[in-house]
Amino acid sequence: AGQPHKRRRTSEPSEIEERLESLICRVGEKSNSSLESNLEGLAGVLEADLPNYKSKILRILCTVARLLPEKLTVYTTLVGLLNARNYNFGGEFVEAMIRQLKECLKVNMYNEAVHLVRFLSDLVNCHVIAAPSMVAMFENFVSVTQEEDVPQVRCDWYMFAFLSSLPWVGKELYEKKDAEMDRLLSQTESYLKRRQKIHVPMLQVWTADKPHPQEEYLDCLWSQIQKLKKDRWQERHILRPYLAFDSILCEALQHNLPPFTPPPHTEGSVYPMPRVIFRMFDYTDDPEGPVMPGSHSVERFVIEENLHCIIKSHWKERKTCAAQLLSYPGNNKIPLNYHIVEVIFAELFQLPSPPHIEVMYTTLLIELCKLQPGSLPQVLAQATEMLYMRLDTMNTTCVDRFINWFSHHLSNFQFRWSWEDWSDCLTQDLEKPKPKFVREVLEKCMRLSYHQRIIDIVPASFSVLSPANPVCIYKYGDESNRSLPGYTVALCLTIAIKNKASNDEIFSILKDVPNPNQDDDDDEGFTFNPLKIEVFVQTLLHLAAKSFSHSFSALAKFHEVFKTLAESDEGKLHVLRVVYEVWKNHPQMIAVLVDKMIRTQIVDCAAVANWIFSSELAHDFTRFYIWEILHSTIRKMNKHVLKIHKELEETKARLARQHKRRDSDDDDDDDDRSSDREDGPLEEQIERLQEKVESAQSEQKNLFLVIFQRFIMLLTEHLVRCETGGIDVFTPWYKSCIERLQQIFLQHHQIIQQYMVTLENLLFTAELDHHILAVFQQFCALQA
């Protein structure tokens, strides 16, 4: 009878801990009682539980400070109330926060560290931390800008951490330490004036500053803080629950922050990249509703910061995320729908890459439309219209994301759209951004539907931009092509494949194909024979044209034939050319076949890169699918290198564990011989893997060299042609090509950084045309 009773007693603490966690995490959400009474009640509960659960409560509060920044002031008030009731607990909490801050900085968790700094600064308002010690900490932050030989991005982060805390605590610090604050702000100003901003063009969504300037993030924040200072630090948007408890909090004893020295810069430090602030709306876009704060008002910063935080906290649960965004406090004082849509597009278009996977933003916007059917779809339509109108100056990478989002969004709303409103694109050169955008959107919609459906949804006048019927083009299928070399062999092959011929039978049929590259008759087995490849690949793909699965089975079944025919580099390139000839009306089929051929090693990554830049593909060079293929190819190469590297590290760790185990029971005299026997196989494996890693890295480096070299050749030819012909350089083709070059740098920046020295010495040399060199210099400046 004693057993169950015993079990219940041991599970009680964990139940209480779960209840405490739930109470702390949920405070500040919608409830029948006021926030103030909820906070007071919770402070009472926590105080009563401190004797038994202090470390758990400290841990939960430190975690919410880092991970729920949108409820920052709710939690600082709670800590303030606890500090007023239990001074020692307040001190321990401050120490725990400083420990957590140091830990975050050590492991490069800079975004979380910003929230911790902001939390500490708001504790000044709650009488937990003394203002002078906070100013001293900020002085240490700003002093980082005086360090020598450190990257600018390091100084930027400390500057941002300081400036972005001022909307919360500027007023309090100024009242207590105005002279010190003035000195800090003048040091900030001199730093911002001497910062280099070469990187900005690479990160801007639009190249034009009309109608909204696309400002660098620190410049924009500095303007917002200057305006806040001019307004005597009066800010009207932050929820400040601690004001209601002023009489309790002002009695509390305050703690001094322990001296905080920013950890020194090391080789392993990775700081956040600079950003450009995305602006799309202003007060004129919503004349009916509440006025949108100006782009340099600190309220705009606070609202956007909080909305970004809500997305970061809830992005995995789209329904919760949408509901949290729409219940943002003070939503009746601001045009909330406009702010939400702008913030979502700001994340979707963020360069080099969005904070979360792209499809999340689509599902979030759909969810928001469902929750606010009467107002949000109109704002979204207005935003889409604006993005369309500004396509001429929009960054190509962002246009790609716009295409992906818009086509996916339409597929959830029966592809309904007022296409006639965009008929202006029909009178433009088809290479211009607007017609190109519509064409790519329809192409993507077809992937999410089927050809006839797309033809039916757009007006007949748009037929010039509608996708081609995705049928297979088989040149040996037409009687009139009887005279084509290889025609009769293709017929024999068709019959053989239908009769489930073996690889050997296929080889013997292909033996009769003459080699147009060889004048004499001695056929040297299977050296590169373009006609053999053409006959075989055309016939096989035609027979397997019914679906992706049929095509995949065909590649698998005749893998040996492919490998033999495409043994040489020219062979691989020719296989890709034939795939393009057969499926040029079906870009998605080309993309999946190329993907499959890389995976099954029929072709390699360098062959795909060379094929993409070849003259045969010039017609499609600016098409979206070409770049999807190239990026997917680079990603495969990168994954391959990582995989082998991981294997090597794991094997090394196994060997180290083996040694450690032996060292711990090292009593046996005959141990030496047996240990050599044990280590042998692992050491051999490590040696083999090391060779594999080196060869994979050299392949990866070669891939980037091929890509950048081909870009440089194409762009240089274009620039010389324009110069000699006296033509304007900035054609739609040039814009697309130079921005695709930027895109390669941005999307694969972590990998490319390893090869910077090689790129600088071999390709991006001082003699290169400044148009092309500028892209490389902007890239170098991103982490400088």
mmCIF file with all atom_site columns, C-alpha atoms in Angstrom, residues 18-165:
data_model
loop_
_atom_site.group_PDB
_atom_site.id
_atom_site.type_symbol
_atom_site.label_atom_id
_atom_site.label_alt_id
_atom_site.label_comp_id
_atom_site.label_asym_id
_atom_site.label_entity_id
_atom_site.label_seq_id
_atom_site.pdbx_PDB_ins_code
_atom_site.Cartn_x
_atom_site.Cartn_y
_atom_site.Cartn_z
_atom_site.occupancy
_atom_site.B_iso_or_equiv
_atom_site.pdbx_formal_charge
_atom_site.auth_seq_id
_atom_site.auth_comp_id
_atom_site.auth_asym_id
_atom_site.auth_atom_id
_atom_site.pdbx_PDB_model_num
ATOM 1   C CA . GLU A 1 18  ? 5.722   22.308 -14.971 1.00 0.00 ? 18  GLU A CA 1
ATOM 2   C CA . ARG A 1 19  ? 2.997   24.466 -13.437 1.00 0.00 ? 19  ARG A CA 1
ATOM 3   C CA . LEU A 1 20  ? 5.520   27.235 -12.662 1.00 0.00 ? 20  LEU A CA 1
ATOM 4   C CA . GLU A 1 21  ? 6.839   27.096 -16.241 1.00 0.00 ? 21  GLU A CA 1
ATOM 5   C CA . SER A 1 22  ? 3.333   27.282 -17.669 1.00 0.00 ? 22  SER A CA 1
ATOM 6   C CA . LEU A 1 23  ? 2.366   30.217 -15.391 1.00 0.00 ? 23  LEU A CA 1
ATOM 7   C CA . ILE A 1 24  ? 5.487   32.189 -16.279 1.00 0.00 ? 24  ILE A CA 1
ATOM 8   C CA . CYS A 1 25  ? 5.259   31.498 -20.024 1.00 0.00 ? 25  CYS A CA 1
ATOM 9   C CA . ARG A 1 26  ? 1.570   32.400 -20.238 1.00 0.00 ? 26  ARG A CA 1
ATOM 10  C CA . VAL A 1 27  ? 1.533   35.616 -18.218 1.00 0.00 ? 27  VAL A CA 1
ATOM 11  C CA . GLY A 1 28  ? 0.780   38.588 -20.453 1.00 0.00 ? 28  GLY A CA 1
ATOM 12  C CA . GLU A 1 29  ? -1.520  36.618 -22.761 1.00 0.00 ? 29  GLU A CA 1
ATOM 13  C CA . LYS A 1 30  ? -5.208  37.493 -23.074 1.00 0.00 ? 30  LYS A CA 1
ATOM 14  C CA . SER A 1 31  ? -7.083  36.881 -19.831 1.00 0.00 ? 31  SER A CA 1
ATOM 15  C CA . ASN A 1 32  ? -10.178 38.045 -17.946 1.00 0.00 ? 32  ASN A CA 1
ATOM 16  C CA . SER A 1 33  ? -8.197  39.845 -15.242 1.00 0.00 ? 33  SER A CA 1
ATOM 17  C CA . SER A 1 34  ? -5.854  42.768 -15.846 1.00 0.00 ? 34  SER A CA 1
ATOM 18  C CA . LEU A 1 35  ? -2.169  42.253 -16.588 1.00 0.00 ? 35  LEU A CA 1
ATOM 19  C CA . GLU A 1 36  ? -1.246  44.074 -13.372 1.00 0.00 ? 36  GLU A CA 1
ATOM 20  C CA . SER A 1 37  ? -3.304  41.773 -11.130 1.00 0.00 ? 37  SER A CA 1
ATOM 21  C CA . ASN A 1 38  ? -1.939  38.711 -12.992 1.00 0.00 ? 38  ASN A CA 1
ATOM 22  C CA . LEU A 1 39  ? 1.632   39.918 -12.432 1.00 0.00 ? 39  LEU A CA 1
ATOM 23  C CA . GLU A 1 40  ? 0.999   40.621 -8.774  1.00 0.00 ? 40  GLU A CA 1
ATOM 24  C CA . GLY A 1 41  ? -0.568  37.182 -8.288  1.00 0.00 ? 41  GLY A CA 1
ATOM 25  C CA . LEU A 1 42  ? 2.269   35.439 -10.124 1.00 0.00 ? 42  LEU A CA 1
ATOM 26  C CA . ALA A 1 43  ? 4.915   37.308 -8.114  1.00 0.00 ? 43  ALA A CA 1
ATOM 27  C CA . GLY A 1 44  ? 3.195   36.050 -4.938  1.00 0.00 ? 44  GLY A CA 1
ATOM 28  C CA . VAL A 1 45  ? 3.143   32.436 -6.166  1.00 0.00 ? 45  VAL A CA 1
ATOM 29  C CA . LEU A 1 46  ? 6.816   32.542 -7.215  1.00 0.00 ? 46  LEU A CA 1
ATOM 30  C CA . GLU A 1 47  ? 7.896   34.174 -3.964  1.00 0.00 ? 47  GLU A CA 1
ATOM 31  C CA . ALA A 1 48  ? 6.206   31.398 -1.986  1.00 0.00 ? 48  ALA A CA 1
ATOM 32  C CA . ASP A 1 49  ? 7.967   28.765 -4.124  1.00 0.00 ? 49  ASP A CA 1
ATOM 33  C CA . LEU A 1 50  ? 11.431  30.374 -3.962  1.00 0.00 ? 50  LEU A CA 1
ATOM 34  C CA . PRO A 1 51  ? 12.672  28.374 -0.942  1.00 0.00 ? 51  PRO A CA 1
ATOM 35  C CA . ASN A 1 52  ? 12.194  25.046 -2.791  1.00 0.00 ? 52  ASN A CA 1
ATOM 36  C CA . TYR A 1 53  ? 12.376  25.922 -6.502  1.00 0.00 ? 53  TYR A CA 1
ATOM 37  C CA . LYS A 1 54  ? 14.696  28.901 -6.740  1.00 0.00 ? 54  LYS A CA 1
ATOM 38  C CA . SER A 1 55  ? 17.102  27.465 -9.353  1.00 0.00 ? 55  SER A CA 1
ATOM 39  C CA . LYS A 1 56  ? 14.205  26.315 -11.549 1.00 0.00 ? 56  LYS A CA 1
ATOM 40  C CA . ILE A 1 57  ? 12.541  29.767 -11.364 1.00 0.00 ? 57  ILE A CA 1
ATOM 41  C CA . LEU A 1 58  ? 15.852  31.481 -12.196 1.00 0.00 ? 58  LEU A CA 1
ATOM 42  C CA . ARG A 1 59  ? 16.347  29.172 -15.158 1.00 0.00 ? 59  ARG A CA 1
ATOM 43  C CA . ILE A 1 60  ? 12.833  29.761 -16.539 1.00 0.00 ? 60  ILE A CA 1
ATOM 44  C CA . LEU A 1 61  ? 13.089  33.564 -16.166 1.00 0.00 ? 61  LEU A CA 1
ATOM 45  C CA . CYS A 1 62  ? 16.499  33.639 -17.889 1.00 0.00 ? 62  CYS A CA 1
ATOM 46  C CA . THR A 1 63  ? 15.101  31.543 -20.737 1.00 0.00 ? 63  THR A CA 1
ATOM 47  C CA . VAL A 1 64  ? 12.008  33.704 -21.330 1.00 0.00 ? 64  VAL A CA 1
ATOM 48  C CA . ALA A 1 65  ? 14.226  36.816 -21.246 1.00 0.00 ? 65  ALA A CA 1
ATOM 49  C CA . ARG A 1 66  ? 16.198  35.321 -24.148 1.00 0.00 ? 66  ARG A CA 1
ATOM 50  C CA . LEU A 1 67  ? 13.441  33.608 -26.113 1.00 0.00 ? 67  LEU A CA 1
ATOM 51  C CA . LEU A 1 68  ? 10.271  35.712 -25.596 1.00 0.00 ? 68  LEU A CA 1
ATOM 52  C CA . PRO A 1 69  ? 11.518  39.248 -26.239 1.00 0.00 ? 69  PRO A CA 1
ATOM 53  C CA . GLU A 1 70  ? 8.066   40.427 -27.377 1.00 0.00 ? 70  GLU A CA 1
ATOM 54  C CA . LYS A 1 71  ? 6.964   40.165 -23.709 1.00 0.00 ? 71  LYS A CA 1
ATOM 55  C CA . LEU A 1 72  ? 10.110  41.870 -22.409 1.00 0.00 ? 72  LEU A CA 1
ATOM 56  C CA . THR A 1 73  ? 8.456   44.520 -20.204 1.00 0.00 ? 73  THR A CA 1
ATOM 57  C CA . VAL A 1 74  ? 6.031   41.973 -18.724 1.00 0.00 ? 74  VAL A CA 1
ATOM 58  C CA . TYR A 1 75  ? 8.937   39.882 -17.464 1.00 0.00 ? 75  TYR A CA 1
ATOM 59  C CA . THR A 1 76  ? 11.077  42.823 -16.307 1.00 0.00 ? 76  THR A CA 1
ATOM 60  C CA . THR A 1 77  ? 8.096   43.965 -14.191 1.00 0.00 ? 77  THR A CA 1
ATOM 61  C CA . LEU A 1 78  ? 7.757   40.456 -12.746 1.00 0.00 ? 78  LEU A CA 1
ATOM 62  C CA . VAL A 1 79  ? 11.471  40.422 -11.845 1.00 0.00 ? 79  VAL A CA 1
ATOM 63  C CA . GLY A 1 80  ? 11.066  43.926 -10.360 1.00 0.00 ? 80  GLY A CA 1
ATOM 64  C CA . LEU A 1 81  ? 8.232   42.726 -8.116  1.00 0.00 ? 81  LEU A CA 1
ATOM 65  C CA . LEU A 1 82  ? 10.247  39.679 -6.995  1.00 0.00 ? 82  LEU A CA 1
ATOM 66  C CA . ASN A 1 83  ? 13.296  41.869 -6.303  1.00 0.00 ? 83  ASN A CA 1
ATOM 67  C CA . ALA A 1 84  ? 11.171  44.202 -4.153  1.00 0.00 ? 84  ALA A CA 1
ATOM 68  C CA . ARG A 1 85  ? 10.053  41.182 -2.090  1.00 0.00 ? 85  ARG A CA 1
ATOM 69  C CA . ASN A 1 86  ? 13.359  39.278 -2.056  1.00 0.00 ? 86  ASN A CA 1
ATOM 70  C CA . TYR A 1 87  ? 16.511  41.348 -2.625  1.00 0.00 ? 87  TYR A CA 1
ATOM 71  C CA . ASN A 1 88  ? 18.866  38.333 -2.747  1.00 0.00 ? 88  ASN A CA 1
ATOM 72  C CA . PHE A 1 89  ? 16.843  36.687 -5.486  1.00 0.00 ? 89  PHE A CA 1
ATOM 73  C CA . GLY A 1 90  ? 17.086  39.908 -7.558  1.00 0.00 ? 90  GLY A CA 1
ATOM 74  C CA . GLY A 1 91  ? 20.884  39.840 -7.216  1.00 0.00 ? 91  GLY A CA 1
ATOM 75  C CA . GLU A 1 92  ? 21.116  36.195 -8.206  1.00 0.00 ? 92  GLU A CA 1
ATOM 76  C CA . PHE A 1 93  ? 18.913  36.819 -11.241 1.00 0.00 ? 93  PHE A CA 1
ATOM 77  C CA . VAL A 1 94  ? 21.134  39.702 -12.441 1.00 0.00 ? 94  VAL A CA 1
ATOM 78  C CA . GLU A 1 95  ? 24.245  37.531 -12.038 1.00 0.00 ? 95  GLU A CA 1
ATOM 79  C CA . ALA A 1 96  ? 22.571  34.641 -13.897 1.00 0.00 ? 96  ALA A CA 1
ATOM 80  C CA . MET A 1 97  ? 21.634  37.009 -16.761 1.00 0.00 ? 97  MET A CA 1
ATOM 81  C CA . ILE A 1 98  ? 25.206  38.293 -17.068 1.00 0.00 ? 98  ILE A CA 1
ATOM 82  C CA . ARG A 1 99  ? 26.484  34.695 -17.124 1.00 0.00 ? 99  ARG A CA 1
ATOM 83  C CA . GLN A 1 100 ? 23.971  33.858 -19.851 1.00 0.00 ? 100 GLN A CA 1
ATOM 84  C CA . LEU A 1 101 ? 24.968  36.954 -21.845 1.00 0.00 ? 101 LEU A CA 1
ATOM 85  C CA . LYS A 1 102 ? 28.661  35.970 -21.735 1.00 0.00 ? 102 LYS A CA 1
ATOM 86  C CA . GLU A 1 103 ? 27.753  32.425 -22.762 1.00 0.00 ? 103 GLU A CA 1
ATOM 87  C CA . CYS A 1 104 ? 25.688  33.676 -25.736 1.00 0.00 ? 104 CYS A CA 1
ATOM 88  C CA . LEU A 1 105 ? 28.526  35.915 -26.943 1.00 0.00 ? 105 LEU A CA 1
ATOM 89  C CA . LYS A 1 106 ? 31.004  33.051 -26.609 1.00 0.00 ? 106 LYS A CA 1
ATOM 90  C CA . VAL A 1 107 ? 28.948  30.777 -28.875 1.00 0.00 ? 107 VAL A CA 1
ATOM 91  C CA . ASN A 1 108 ? 28.011  33.481 -31.426 1.00 0.00 ? 108 ASN A CA 1
ATOM 92  C CA . MET A 1 109 ? 24.332  33.696 -30.400 1.00 0.00 ? 109 MET A CA 1
ATOM 93  C CA . TYR A 1 110 ? 24.274  37.425 -31.039 1.00 0.00 ? 110 TYR A CA 1
ATOM 94  C CA . ASN A 1 111 ? 20.555  37.797 -31.753 1.00 0.00 ? 111 ASN A CA 1
ATOM 95  C CA . GLU A 1 112 ? 19.664  36.294 -28.380 1.00 0.00 ? 112 GLU A CA 1
ATOM 96  C CA . ALA A 1 113 ? 22.362  38.412 -26.734 1.00 0.00 ? 113 ALA A CA 1
ATOM 97  C CA . VAL A 1 114 ? 20.656  41.598 -28.015 1.00 0.00 ? 114 VAL A CA 1
ATOM 98  C CA . HIS A 1 115 ? 17.466  40.575 -26.201 1.00 0.00 ? 115 HIS A CA 1
ATOM 99  C CA . LEU A 1 116 ? 19.385  39.929 -22.984 1.00 0.00 ? 116 LEU A CA 1
ATOM 100 C CA . VAL A 1 117 ? 21.039  43.375 -23.116 1.00 0.00 ? 117 VAL A CA 1
ATOM 101 C CA . ARG A 1 118 ? 17.665  44.986 -23.731 1.00 0.00 ? 118 ARG A CA 1
ATOM 102 C CA . PHE A 1 119 ? 16.161  43.048 -20.827 1.00 0.00 ? 119 PHE A CA 1
ATOM 103 C CA . LEU A 1 120 ? 18.941  44.183 -18.471 1.00 0.00 ? 120 LEU A CA 1
ATOM 104 C CA . SER A 1 121 ? 18.462  47.790 -19.578 1.00 0.00 ? 121 SER A CA 1
ATOM 105 C CA . ASP A 1 122 ? 14.709  47.631 -18.918 1.00 0.00 ? 122 ASP A CA 1
ATOM 106 C CA . LEU A 1 123 ? 15.459  46.345 -15.393 1.00 0.00 ? 123 LEU A CA 1
ATOM 107 C CA . VAL A 1 124 ? 16.733  49.883 -14.721 1.00 0.00 ? 124 VAL A CA 1
ATOM 108 C CA . ASN A 1 125 ? 13.114  51.068 -15.192 1.00 0.00 ? 125 ASN A CA 1
ATOM 109 C CA . CYS A 1 126 ? 11.994  48.435 -12.657 1.00 0.00 ? 126 CYS A CA 1
ATOM 110 C CA . HIS A 1 127 ? 14.528  49.556 -10.014 1.00 0.00 ? 127 HIS A CA 1
ATOM 111 C CA . VAL A 1 128 ? 16.383  46.243 -10.160 1.00 0.00 ? 128 VAL A CA 1
ATOM 112 C CA . ILE A 1 129 ? 19.608  47.595 -11.714 1.00 0.00 ? 129 ILE A CA 1
ATOM 113 C CA . ALA A 1 130 ? 21.193  50.955 -10.847 1.00 0.00 ? 130 ALA A CA 1
ATOM 114 C CA . ALA A 1 131 ? 21.346  53.335 -13.851 1.00 0.00 ? 131 ALA A CA 1
ATOM 115 C CA . PRO A 1 132 ? 25.079  54.262 -13.448 1.00 0.00 ? 132 PRO A CA 1
ATOM 116 C CA . SER A 1 133 ? 26.166  50.621 -13.731 1.00 0.00 ? 133 SER A CA 1
ATOM 117 C CA . MET A 1 134 ? 24.079  50.213 -16.925 1.00 0.00 ? 134 MET A CA 1
ATOM 118 C CA . VAL A 1 135 ? 25.748  53.326 -18.390 1.00 0.00 ? 135 VAL A CA 1
ATOM 119 C CA . ALA A 1 136 ? 29.137  51.832 -17.460 1.00 0.00 ? 136 ALA A CA 1
ATOM 120 C CA . MET A 1 137 ? 28.238  48.645 -19.357 1.00 0.00 ? 137 MET A CA 1
ATOM 121 C CA . PHE A 1 138 ? 27.217  50.655 -22.424 1.00 0.00 ? 138 PHE A CA 1
ATOM 122 C CA . GLU A 1 139 ? 30.510  52.590 -22.201 1.00 0.00 ? 139 GLU A CA 1
ATOM 123 C CA . ASN A 1 140 ? 32.313  49.271 -22.496 1.00 0.00 ? 140 ASN A CA 1
ATOM 124 C CA . PHE A 1 141 ? 30.124  48.378 -25.504 1.00 0.00 ? 141 PHE A CA 1
ATOM 125 C CA . VAL A 1 142 ? 30.892  51.633 -27.297 1.00 0.00 ? 142 VAL A CA 1
ATOM 126 C CA . SER A 1 143 ? 34.609  51.324 -26.496 1.00 0.00 ? 143 SER A CA 1
ATOM 127 C CA . VAL A 1 144 ? 34.698  48.256 -28.810 1.00 0.00 ? 144 VAL A CA 1
ATOM 128 C CA . THR A 1 145 ? 34.663  50.732 -31.718 1.00 0.00 ? 145 THR A CA 1
ATOM 129 C CA . GLN A 1 146 ? 38.152  51.867 -30.616 1.00 0.00 ? 146 GLN A CA 1
ATOM 130 C CA . GLU A 1 147 ? 39.632  48.341 -30.874 1.00 0.00 ? 147 GLU A CA 1
ATOM 131 C CA . GLU A 1 148 ? 42.224  47.803 -33.577 1.00 0.00 ? 148 GLU A CA 1
ATOM 132 C CA . ASP A 1 149 ? 42.263  45.098 -36.227 1.00 0.00 ? 149 ASP A CA 1
ATOM 133 C CA . VAL A 1 150 ? 38.742  43.853 -35.555 1.00 0.00 ? 150 VAL A CA 1
ATOM 134 C CA . PRO A 1 151 ? 36.021  43.409 -38.202 1.00 0.00 ? 151 PRO A CA 1
ATOM 135 C CA . GLN A 1 152 ? 33.519  46.243 -38.577 1.00 0.00 ? 152 GLN A CA 1
ATOM 136 C CA . VAL A 1 153 ? 30.655  43.784 -38.019 1.00 0.00 ? 153 VAL A CA 1
ATOM 137 C CA . ARG A 1 154 ? 31.921  43.307 -34.427 1.00 0.00 ? 154 ARG A CA 1
ATOM 138 C CA . CYS A 1 155 ? 31.743  47.045 -33.682 1.00 0.00 ? 155 CYS A CA 1
ATOM 139 C CA . ASP A 1 156 ? 28.359  47.170 -35.449 1.00 0.00 ? 156 ASP A CA 1
ATOM 140 C CA . TRP A 1 157 ? 26.879  44.567 -33.135 1.00 0.00 ? 157 TRP A CA 1
ATOM 141 C CA . TYR A 1 158 ? 27.924  46.337 -29.920 1.00 0.00 ? 158 TYR A CA 1
ATOM 142 C CA . MET A 1 159 ? 26.668  49.615 -31.372 1.00 0.00 ? 159 MET A CA 1
ATOM 143 C CA . PHE A 1 160 ? 23.322  48.041 -32.271 1.00 0.00 ? 160 PHE A CA 1
ATOM 144 C CA . ALA A 1 161 ? 22.968  46.420 -28.819 1.00 0.00 ? 161 ALA A CA 1
ATOM 145 C CA . PHE A 1 162 ? 23.468  49.852 -27.214 1.00 0.00 ? 162 PHE A CA 1
ATOM 146 C CA . LEU A 1 163 ? 21.292  51.947 -29.552 1.00 0.00 ? 163 LEU A CA 1
ATOM 147 C CA . SER A 1 164 ? 18.440  49.424 -29.752 1.00 0.00 ? 164 SER A CA 1
ATOM 148 C CA . SER A 1 165 ? 18.074  49.446 -25.937 1.00 0.00 ? 165 SER A CA 1
#
